[in-house]
Amino acid sequence: KNQVEQSPQSLIILEGKNCTLQCNYTVSPFSNLRWYKQDTGRGPVSLTIMTFSENTKSNGRYTATLDADTKQSSLHITASQLSDSASYICVVRTGTYKYIFGTGTRLKVLA
Amino acid sequence: KAGVTQTPRYLIKTRGQQVTLSCSPISGHRSVSWYQQTPGQGLQFLFEYFSETQRNKGNFPGRFSGRQFSNSRSEMNVSTLELGDSALYLCASSFSGTETDTQYFGPGTRLTVL
């Protein structure tokens, strides 16, 4: 069964600290892996898209890694800011136009 | 450039009714996808349209349907509403829906079924 699991479910960190979110997937066939940020009450915003051959991609303070052998991805947030408080969703695109979503990690950044 | 717009933003219906949600993609985008988001199930893919054709469909019953018009605007319809259909319905547009195409999401329509 195609699944995307994220950990932790929730995380609280202090402003300025770094954090890493995890995503494990069992999806076949694999097309690409995406990370989204979703603020409360808004639609998700794309952070990174990685294909099978890419193992690192950055978008400002966000850096995603992909290990296609172990089927694991991580999203590292550097020097967190209050505006980073949001849900972060890992999504795997499989086959043609199908997306499998993780349930997300809810991040809270405290001043 | 205007973003993806969805109307209405909020909707309250009763069981058994039907509902139509609308999505206007970013200008020039021809692919529109629909998703359902609930606290329990998270985000789930409903279907994707490109140039008025449905290219793929998620695992939802036939009560969920959609269409896309020649101007790329899309509508989704849910008939015979059930309590479990209460959710945030998101639409996303992309230029062509190809493998690494970035999807841009709208703010969603929050549907409450009483």
Short mmCIF file of C-alpha atoms in Angstrom, two decimals:
data_model
loop_
_atom_site.label_atom_id
_atom_site.label_comp_id
_atom_site.label_asym_id
_atom_site.label_seq_id
_atom_site.Cartn_x
_atom_site.Cartn_y
_atom_site.Cartn_z
CA LYS A 1 0.00 0.00 0.00
CA ASN A 2 1.33 3.44 -0.94
CA GLN A 3 2.04 5.38 2.24
CA VAL A 4 3.85 8.50 3.38
CA GLU A 5 4.65 8.81 7.07
CA GLN A 6 5.93 11.94 8.75
CA SER A 7 7.53 12.48 12.11
CA PRO A 8 7.25 14.02 14.54
CA GLN A 9 3.54 14.84 14.46
CA SER A 10 4.23 18.11 16.23
CA LEU A 11 7.27 20.05 17.30
CA ILE A 12 7.91 23.14 19.42
CA ILE A 13 11.19 25.01 19.10
CA LEU A 14 12.57 28.39 20.13
CA GLU A 15 13.09 31.12 17.58
CA GLY A 16 16.55 30.97 16.05
CA LYS A 17 16.97 27.23 16.54
CA ASN A 18 17.27 24.67 13.76
CA CYS A 19 15.00 21.66 13.31
CA THR A 20 14.63 18.63 11.06
CA LEU A 21 11.39 17.02 9.95
CA GLN A 22 11.29 13.44 8.67
CA CYS A 23 9.37 11.74 5.90
CA ASN A 24 9.41 8.01 5.09
CA TYR A 25 7.57 6.66 2.12
CA THR A 26 6.58 3.35 0.59
CA VAL A 27 5.33 4.52 -2.78
CA SER A 28 5.77 2.81 -6.10
CA PRO A 29 6.37 3.85 -8.74
CA PHE A 30 8.17 6.94 -7.45
CA SER A 31 8.12 10.09 -9.54
CA ASN A 32 9.15 12.88 -7.19
CA LEU A 33 8.92 14.09 -3.60
CA ARG A 34 7.63 17.49 -2.56
CA TRP A 35 7.57 19.46 0.65
CA TYR A 36 4.83 21.99 1.28
CA LYS A 37 4.27 24.57 4.01
CA GLN A 38 0.68 25.20 5.04
CA ASP A 39 -0.22 28.11 7.27
CA THR A 40 -3.43 27.80 9.26
CA GLY A 41 -6.44 28.58 7.10
CA ARG A 42 -4.48 28.78 3.87
CA GLY A 43 -3.56 26.50 1.00
CA PRO A 44 -0.17 24.72 0.94
CA VAL A 45 2.82 26.48 -0.60
CA SER A 46 5.48 24.52 -2.44
CA LEU A 47 8.95 24.54 -0.83
CA THR A 48 10.92 21.96 -2.82
CA ILE A 49 10.47 19.30 -5.49
CA MET A 50 13.05 16.49 -5.80
CA THR A 51 13.27 13.76 -8.39
CA PHE A 52 14.91 10.36 -7.95
CA SER A 53 18.34 11.62 -8.97
CA GLU A 54 18.41 14.64 -6.64
CA ASN A 55 19.50 14.24 -3.05
CA THR A 56 19.50 17.84 -1.82
CA LYS A 57 17.52 20.94 -2.67
CA SER A 58 17.40 24.27 -0.90
CA ASN A 59 14.91 27.10 -0.79
CA GLY A 60 16.24 29.86 1.43
CA ARG A 61 16.41 28.56 4.99
CA TYR A 62 14.72 25.32 3.96
CA THR A 63 16.87 22.37 2.83
CA ALA A 64 15.34 19.08 1.77
CA THR A 65 17.25 15.83 1.37
CA LEU A 66 16.20 12.64 -0.36
CA ASP A 67 17.62 9.14 0.02
CA ALA A 68 15.87 7.11 -2.66
CA ASP A 69 17.53 3.89 -1.50
CA THR A 70 16.09 4.04 2.01
CA LYS A 71 13.00 5.95 0.86
CA GLN A 72 13.53 8.71 3.35
CA SER A 73 13.46 12.48 3.10
CA SER A 74 14.06 15.24 5.57
CA LEU A 75 13.34 18.95 5.69
CA HIS A 76 15.83 21.02 7.65
CA ILE A 77 14.88 24.51 8.77
CA THR A 78 17.76 26.78 9.71
CA ALA A 79 17.54 29.71 12.13
CA SER A 80 13.80 29.35 12.61
CA GLN A 81 11.52 32.37 12.64
CA LEU A 82 8.08 32.90 14.12
CA SER A 83 6.68 32.85 10.58
CA ASP A 84 7.87 29.26 10.20
CA SER A 85 5.03 28.17 12.49
CA ALA A 86 2.91 26.05 10.17
CA SER A 87 2.22 22.49 9.07
CA TYR A 88 4.81 20.90 6.80
CA ILE A 89 3.54 18.26 4.43
CA CYS A 90 5.56 15.69 2.55
CA VAL A 91 4.02 14.52 -0.74
CA VAL A 92 5.13 11.79 -3.11
CA ARG A 93 4.01 11.86 -6.71
CA THR A 94 3.53 8.38 -8.06
CA GLY A 95 2.98 7.24 -11.60
CA THR A 96 0.91 9.63 -13.60
CA TYR A 97 -0.60 12.60 -11.84
CA LYS A 98 -1.26 10.86 -8.53
CA TYR A 99 -0.13 12.28 -5.20
CA ILE A 100 0.21 10.53 -1.84
CA PHE A 101 0.26 12.93 1.10
CA GLY A 102 1.74 12.57 4.55
CA THR A 103 -0.33 13.76 7.49
CA GLY A 104 2.12 16.57 8.19
CA THR A 105 4.25 17.89 11.03
CA ARG A 106 2.84 20.81 12.95
CA LEU A 107 5.70 23.17 13.87
CA LYS A 108 5.37 25.89 16.50
CA VAL A 109 8.17 28.44 16.86
CA LEU A 110 8.19 30.34 20.15
CA ALA A 111 9.76 33.73 20.80
CA LYS B 1 -0.20 37.82 -11.36
CA ALA B 2 -3.36 36.80 -9.55
CA GLY B 3 -3.24 33.56 -7.61
CA VAL B 4 -5.65 30.64 -7.62
CA THR B 5 -9.11 31.70 -6.51
CA GLN B 6 -11.81 29.49 -5.09
CA THR B 7 -15.44 30.29 -4.52
CA PRO B 8 -17.23 30.21 -2.25
CA ARG B 9 -14.82 30.27 0.69
CA TYR B 10 -17.34 28.84 3.13
CA LEU B 11 -20.40 26.71 2.59
CA ILE B 12 -22.92 25.05 4.87
CA LYS B 13 -25.16 22.33 3.50
CA THR B 14 -27.35 19.59 4.89
CA ARG B 15 -27.12 15.87 4.27
CA GLY B 16 -28.53 14.77 0.94
CA GLN B 17 -27.99 18.10 -0.78
CA GLN B 18 -25.50 18.65 -3.56
CA VAL B 19 -22.83 21.31 -3.86
CA THR B 20 -20.70 22.86 -6.60
CA LEU B 21 -17.34 24.44 -5.89
CA SER B 22 -15.44 26.63 -8.32
CA CYS B 23 -11.74 27.14 -8.99
CA SER B 24 -10.08 29.71 -11.23
CA PRO B 25 -6.44 28.83 -11.94
CA ILE B 26 -3.55 31.17 -12.44
CA SER B 27 -3.67 32.73 -15.88
CA GLY B 28 -1.93 30.47 -18.40
CA HIS B 29 -2.18 27.35 -16.24
CA ARG B 30 -3.96 24.48 -17.90
CA SER B 31 -3.80 21.82 -15.18
CA VAL B 32 -6.17 21.92 -12.23
CA SER B 33 -6.20 19.40 -9.40
CA TRP B 34 -8.65 19.02 -6.55
CA TYR B 35 -7.95 17.79 -3.03
CA GLN B 36 -9.91 17.08 0.12
CA GLN B 37 -8.34 17.93 3.48
CA THR B 38 -9.72 16.64 6.77
CA PRO B 39 -8.15 16.48 10.24
CA GLY B 40 -8.33 12.70 10.27
CA GLN B 41 -7.22 11.82 6.73
CA GLY B 42 -5.09 14.82 5.86
CA LEU B 43 -4.88 15.77 2.20
CA GLN B 44 -6.26 13.36 -0.37
CA PHE B 45 -6.16 13.67 -4.13
CA LEU B 46 -9.57 13.84 -5.83
CA PHE B 47 -8.87 14.37 -9.54
CA GLU B 48 -6.82 16.30 -12.05
CA TYR B 49 -7.91 18.02 -15.24
CA PHE B 50 -5.89 19.21 -18.18
CA SER B 51 -7.37 20.88 -21.23
CA GLU B 52 -10.91 19.89 -20.24
CA THR B 53 -9.96 16.20 -19.84
CA GLN B 54 -9.78 14.31 -16.56
CA ARG B 55 -6.33 12.73 -16.51
CA ASN B 56 -6.53 10.92 -13.21
CA LYS B 57 -8.84 10.26 -10.32
CA GLY B 58 -8.27 9.42 -6.69
CA ASN B 59 -10.14 6.85 -4.63
CA PHE B 60 -13.37 8.69 -4.04
CA PRO B 61 -16.93 7.54 -4.74
CA GLY B 62 -18.77 8.59 -7.86
CA ARG B 63 -20.63 11.24 -5.88
CA PHE B 64 -17.54 13.36 -6.42
CA SER B 65 -17.22 14.67 -9.93
CA GLY B 66 -15.63 17.56 -11.70
CA ARG B 67 -15.14 19.29 -14.99
CA GLN B 68 -12.92 21.85 -16.61
CA PHE B 69 -13.96 24.53 -19.04
CA SER B 70 -12.15 25.82 -22.10
CA ASN B 71 -10.80 28.77 -20.09
CA SER B 72 -9.25 26.26 -17.61
CA ARG B 73 -11.66 27.17 -14.84
CA SER B 74 -12.82 24.08 -13.02
CA GLU B 75 -15.76 23.02 -10.93
CA MET B 76 -16.23 20.07 -8.65
CA ASN B 77 -19.58 18.70 -7.62
CA VAL B 78 -20.52 16.54 -4.69
CA SER B 79 -23.96 14.98 -4.79
CA THR B 80 -25.96 13.43 -1.97
CA LEU B 81 -23.79 15.02 0.71
CA GLU B 82 -22.80 13.00 3.76
CA LEU B 83 -21.56 14.24 7.14
CA GLY B 84 -18.13 12.85 6.30
CA ASP B 85 -17.85 15.18 3.32
CA SER B 86 -17.23 18.08 5.70
CA ALA B 87 -13.74 19.20 4.79
CA LEU B 88 -11.55 21.85 3.27
CA TYR B 89 -11.56 21.43 -0.51
CA LEU B 90 -8.43 22.75 -2.16
CA CYS B 91 -7.70 23.26 -5.77
CA ALA B 92 -4.25 23.69 -7.24
CA SER B 93 -3.15 24.81 -10.66
CA SER B 94 0.03 24.27 -12.60
CA PHE B 95 1.21 25.14 -16.07
CA SER B 96 1.00 21.64 -17.54
CA GLY B 97 0.90 19.20 -14.65
CA THR B 98 4.11 17.56 -15.76
CA GLU B 99 6.40 15.70 -13.38
CA THR B 100 8.18 18.59 -11.69
CA ASP B 101 5.63 21.29 -12.37
CA THR B 102 5.03 23.45 -9.29
CA GLN B 103 1.46 23.40 -8.05
CA TYR B 104 -0.08 26.58 -6.70
CA PHE B 105 -2.89 26.10 -4.24
CA GLY B 106 -5.91 28.26 -3.67
CA PRO B 107 -7.18 29.17 -0.19
CA GLY B 108 -9.78 26.43 -0.24
CA THR B 109 -13.52 26.13 0.27
CA ARG B 110 -14.55 24.99 3.71
CA LEU B 111 -17.64 22.81 3.41
CA THR B 112 -19.68 21.95 6.47
CA VAL B 113 -22.38 19.30 6.14
CA LEU B 114 -25.02 19.30 8.88
#
